[in-house]
GROMACS .gro file of C-alpha atoms in nm:
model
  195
    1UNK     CA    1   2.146  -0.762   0.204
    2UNK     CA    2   2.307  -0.475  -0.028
    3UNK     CA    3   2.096  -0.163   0.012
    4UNK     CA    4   2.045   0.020  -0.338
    5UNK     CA    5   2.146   0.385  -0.278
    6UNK     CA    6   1.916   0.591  -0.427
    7UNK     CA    7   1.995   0.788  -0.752
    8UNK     CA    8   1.902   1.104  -0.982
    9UNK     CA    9   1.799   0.888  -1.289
   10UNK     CA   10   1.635   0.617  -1.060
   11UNK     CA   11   1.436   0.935  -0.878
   12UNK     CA   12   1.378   1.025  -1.192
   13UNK     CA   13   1.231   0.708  -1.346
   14UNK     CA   14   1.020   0.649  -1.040
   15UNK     CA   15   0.861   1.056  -1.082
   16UNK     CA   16   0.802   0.965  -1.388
   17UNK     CA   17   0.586   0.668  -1.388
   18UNK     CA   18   0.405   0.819  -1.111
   19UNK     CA   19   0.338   1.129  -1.273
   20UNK     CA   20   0.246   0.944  -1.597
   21UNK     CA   21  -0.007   0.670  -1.433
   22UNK     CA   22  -0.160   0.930  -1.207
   23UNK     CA   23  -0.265   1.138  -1.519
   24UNK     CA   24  -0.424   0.856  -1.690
   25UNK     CA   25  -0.822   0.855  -1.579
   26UNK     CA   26  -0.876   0.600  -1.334
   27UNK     CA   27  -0.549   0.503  -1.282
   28UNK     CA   28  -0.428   0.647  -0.922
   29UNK     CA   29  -0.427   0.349  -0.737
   30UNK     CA   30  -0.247   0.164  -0.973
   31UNK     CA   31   0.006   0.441  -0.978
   32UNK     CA   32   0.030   0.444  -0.598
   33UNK     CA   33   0.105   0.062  -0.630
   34UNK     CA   34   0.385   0.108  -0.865
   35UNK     CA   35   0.547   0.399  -0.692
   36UNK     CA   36   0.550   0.170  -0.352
   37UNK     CA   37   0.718  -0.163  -0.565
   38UNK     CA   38   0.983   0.103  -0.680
   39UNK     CA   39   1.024   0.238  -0.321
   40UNK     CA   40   1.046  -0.102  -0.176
   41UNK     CA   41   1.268  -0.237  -0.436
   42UNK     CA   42   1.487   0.067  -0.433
   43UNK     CA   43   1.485   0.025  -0.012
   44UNK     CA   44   1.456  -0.316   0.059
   45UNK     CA   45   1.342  -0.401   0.427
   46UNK     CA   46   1.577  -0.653   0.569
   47UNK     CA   47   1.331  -0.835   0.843
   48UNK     CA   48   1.557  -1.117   0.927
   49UNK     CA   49   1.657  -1.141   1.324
   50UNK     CA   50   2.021  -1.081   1.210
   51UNK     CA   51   2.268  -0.787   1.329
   52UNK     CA   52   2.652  -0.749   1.336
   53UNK     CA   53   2.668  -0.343   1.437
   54UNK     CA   54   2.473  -0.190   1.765
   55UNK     CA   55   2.328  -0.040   1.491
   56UNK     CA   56   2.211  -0.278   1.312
   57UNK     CA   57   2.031  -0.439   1.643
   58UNK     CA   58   1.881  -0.097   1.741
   59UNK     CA   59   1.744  -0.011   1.402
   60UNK     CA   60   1.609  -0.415   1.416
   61UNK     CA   61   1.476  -0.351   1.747
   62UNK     CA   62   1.291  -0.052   1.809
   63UNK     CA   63   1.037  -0.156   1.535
   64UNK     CA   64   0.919  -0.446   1.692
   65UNK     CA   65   0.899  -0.251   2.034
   66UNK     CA   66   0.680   0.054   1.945
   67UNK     CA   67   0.483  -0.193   1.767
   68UNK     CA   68   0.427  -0.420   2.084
   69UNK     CA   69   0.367  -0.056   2.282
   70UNK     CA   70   0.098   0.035   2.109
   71UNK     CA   71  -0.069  -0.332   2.079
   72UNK     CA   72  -0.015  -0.377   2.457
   73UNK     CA   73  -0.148  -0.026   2.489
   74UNK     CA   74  -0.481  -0.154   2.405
   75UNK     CA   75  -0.456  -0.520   2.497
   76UNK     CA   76  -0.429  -0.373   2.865
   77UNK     CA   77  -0.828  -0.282   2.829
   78UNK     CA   78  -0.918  -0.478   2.579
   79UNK     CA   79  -0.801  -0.839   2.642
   80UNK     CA   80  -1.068  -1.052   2.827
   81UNK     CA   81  -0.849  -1.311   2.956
   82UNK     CA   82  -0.700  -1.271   3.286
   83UNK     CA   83  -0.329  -1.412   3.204
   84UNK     CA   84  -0.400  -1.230   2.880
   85UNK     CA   85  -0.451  -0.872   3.071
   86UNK     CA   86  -0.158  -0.923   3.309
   87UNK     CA   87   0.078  -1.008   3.018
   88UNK     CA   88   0.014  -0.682   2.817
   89UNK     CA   89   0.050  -0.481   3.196
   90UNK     CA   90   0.420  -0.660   3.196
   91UNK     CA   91   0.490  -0.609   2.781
   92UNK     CA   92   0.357  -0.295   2.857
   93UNK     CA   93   0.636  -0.224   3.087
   94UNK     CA   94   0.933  -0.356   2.888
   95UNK     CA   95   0.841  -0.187   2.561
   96UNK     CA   96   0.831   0.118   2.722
   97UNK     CA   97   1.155   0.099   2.915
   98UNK     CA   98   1.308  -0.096   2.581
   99UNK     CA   99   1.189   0.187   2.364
  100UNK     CA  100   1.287   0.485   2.620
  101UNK     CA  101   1.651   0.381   2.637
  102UNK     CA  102   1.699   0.320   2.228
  103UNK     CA  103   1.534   0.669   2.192
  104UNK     CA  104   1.818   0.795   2.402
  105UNK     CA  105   2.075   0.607   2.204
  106UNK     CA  106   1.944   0.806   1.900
  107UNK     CA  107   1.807   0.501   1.750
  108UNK     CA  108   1.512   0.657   1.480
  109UNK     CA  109   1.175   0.549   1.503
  110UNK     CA  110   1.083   0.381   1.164
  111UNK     CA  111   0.784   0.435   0.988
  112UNK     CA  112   0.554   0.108   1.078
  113UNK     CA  113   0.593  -0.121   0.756
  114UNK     CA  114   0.302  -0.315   0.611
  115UNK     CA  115   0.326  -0.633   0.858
  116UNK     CA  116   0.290  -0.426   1.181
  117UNK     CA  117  -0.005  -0.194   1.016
  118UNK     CA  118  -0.183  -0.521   0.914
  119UNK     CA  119  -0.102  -0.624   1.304
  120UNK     CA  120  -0.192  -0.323   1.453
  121UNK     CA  121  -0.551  -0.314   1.233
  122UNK     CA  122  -0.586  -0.706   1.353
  123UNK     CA  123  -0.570  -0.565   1.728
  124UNK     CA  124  -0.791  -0.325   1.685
  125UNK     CA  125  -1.052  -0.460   1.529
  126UNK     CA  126  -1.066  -0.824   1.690
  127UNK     CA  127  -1.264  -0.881   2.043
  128UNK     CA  128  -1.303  -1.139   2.296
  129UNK     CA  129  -1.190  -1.468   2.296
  130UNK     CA  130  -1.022  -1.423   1.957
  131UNK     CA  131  -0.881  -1.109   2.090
  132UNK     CA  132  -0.670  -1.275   2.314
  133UNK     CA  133  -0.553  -1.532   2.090
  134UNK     CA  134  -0.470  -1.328   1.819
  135UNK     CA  135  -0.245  -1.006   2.052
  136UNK     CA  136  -0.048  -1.354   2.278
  137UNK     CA  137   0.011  -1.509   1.874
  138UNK     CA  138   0.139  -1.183   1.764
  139UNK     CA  139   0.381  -1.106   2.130
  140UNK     CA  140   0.483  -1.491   2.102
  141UNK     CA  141   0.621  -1.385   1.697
  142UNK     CA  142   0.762  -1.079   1.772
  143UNK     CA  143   0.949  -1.176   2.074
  144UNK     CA  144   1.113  -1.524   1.894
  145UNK     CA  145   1.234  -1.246   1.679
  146UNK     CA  146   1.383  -1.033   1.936
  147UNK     CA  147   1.542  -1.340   2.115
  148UNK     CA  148   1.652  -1.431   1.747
  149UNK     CA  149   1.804  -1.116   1.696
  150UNK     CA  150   1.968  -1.024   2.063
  151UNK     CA  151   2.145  -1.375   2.004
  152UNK     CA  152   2.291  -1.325   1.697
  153UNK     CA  153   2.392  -0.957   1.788
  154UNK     CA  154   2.597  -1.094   2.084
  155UNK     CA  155   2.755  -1.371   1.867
  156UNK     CA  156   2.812  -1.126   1.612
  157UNK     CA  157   2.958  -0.845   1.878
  158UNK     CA  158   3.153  -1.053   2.067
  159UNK     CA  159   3.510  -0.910   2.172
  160UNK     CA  160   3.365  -0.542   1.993
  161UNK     CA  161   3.492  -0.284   2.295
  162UNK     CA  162   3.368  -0.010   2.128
  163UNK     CA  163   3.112   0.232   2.395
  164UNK     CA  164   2.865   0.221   2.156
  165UNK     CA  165   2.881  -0.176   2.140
  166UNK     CA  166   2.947  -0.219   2.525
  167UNK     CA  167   2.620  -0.008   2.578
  168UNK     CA  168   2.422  -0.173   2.342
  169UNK     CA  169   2.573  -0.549   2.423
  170UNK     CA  170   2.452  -0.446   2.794
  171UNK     CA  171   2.113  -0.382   2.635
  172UNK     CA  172   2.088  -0.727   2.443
  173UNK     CA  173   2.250  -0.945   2.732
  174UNK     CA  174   1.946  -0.778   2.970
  175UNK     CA  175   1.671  -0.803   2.668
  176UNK     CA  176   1.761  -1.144   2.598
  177UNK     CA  177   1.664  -1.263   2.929
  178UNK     CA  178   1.310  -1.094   2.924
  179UNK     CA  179   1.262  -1.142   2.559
  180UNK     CA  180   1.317  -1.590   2.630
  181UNK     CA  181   1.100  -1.558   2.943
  182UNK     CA  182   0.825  -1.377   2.752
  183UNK     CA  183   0.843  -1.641   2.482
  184UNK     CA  184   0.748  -1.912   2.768
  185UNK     CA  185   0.482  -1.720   2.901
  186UNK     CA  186   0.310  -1.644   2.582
  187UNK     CA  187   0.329  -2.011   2.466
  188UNK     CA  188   0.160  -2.109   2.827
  189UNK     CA  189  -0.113  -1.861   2.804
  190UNK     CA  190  -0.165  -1.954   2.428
  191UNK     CA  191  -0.202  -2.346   2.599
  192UNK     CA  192  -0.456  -2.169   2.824
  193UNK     CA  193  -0.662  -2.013   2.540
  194UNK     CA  194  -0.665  -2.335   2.333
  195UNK     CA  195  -0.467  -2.229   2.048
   0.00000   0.00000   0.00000
């Protein structure tokens, strides 16, 4: 997907109708709406588990894993069921180490987009039973994305000799393994809960 590079007159444009609705009584949130459908349009998030560069899959991958850090952060004390609770210890675990060594790559730690603050709000605010259900649903989604994505980066990569590639083709190749096995094992547990 063809990013649109910002420019002076589209800055321009999008000051403008901010400025403008925000001075009109009543009118903030609608200008706050406006200003984020020019932002979005003008930087369009590309979700899709696709990536041809190292940095392409870093940028695609360190999203997902401080999002599944923090979420596992609180499953950890908060998830009642005992598969549950010893899933979030191990996601735990590989988000941290996943998230260490892209920080060290220099991969940027995005902003969380609208999805993962809708997720994060969902994990926060959901108990028991349902609590369960809803942070295994939301590992089982993110990590059929990461497989997704660490298989079509080494498709992609293949033959790329680069350092930068090598490193990060070492990084899918081990990922991929963890990211498949953690797809099993949240699709059991969510068996075991019923869903």
């Amino acid at each position: 997907m063809k990013s649109i590079e910002p420019t002076p007159r589209r800055d321009f444009f999008k000051k403008s109708i901010a400025s403008t609705m925000t001075l009109r009584a009543g009118m903030p949130l609608l200008a706050s709406l406006l200003t984020s459908l020019i932002s979005e349009a003008a930087n369009p998030v590309d979700d899709s588990p696709m990536a041809a560069t190292e940095k392409e899959f870093r940028q695609k991958v360190i999203g997902p894993a401080e999002l599944s850090l923090v979420t596992s952060q609180i499953a950890v004390g908060k998830a009642a069921n005992k598969y549950a609770k010893e899933f979030a210890g191990f996601e735990l675990e590989e988000a941290k180490a996943v998230t260490s060594v892209l920080k060290d790559l220099g991969t940027p730690v995005p902003a969380m987009n609208a999805k993962a603050q809708a997720t994060l709000t969902k994990i926060k605010t959901t108990t028991g039973a349902a609590f369960d259900k809803t942070y295994i649903q939301d590992q089982l989604e993110n990590h059929e994305f990461l497989r997704d994505l660490a298989q079509d980066y080494l498709t992609k990569s293949m033959g790329k000799t680069s350092p930068a590639e090598s490193q990060t083709r070492h990084l899918a190749t081990l990922a991929l393994a963890v990211f498949k096995e953690h797809v099993a094992l949240t699709k059991q547990i969510l068996g075991q809960l019923g869903s």
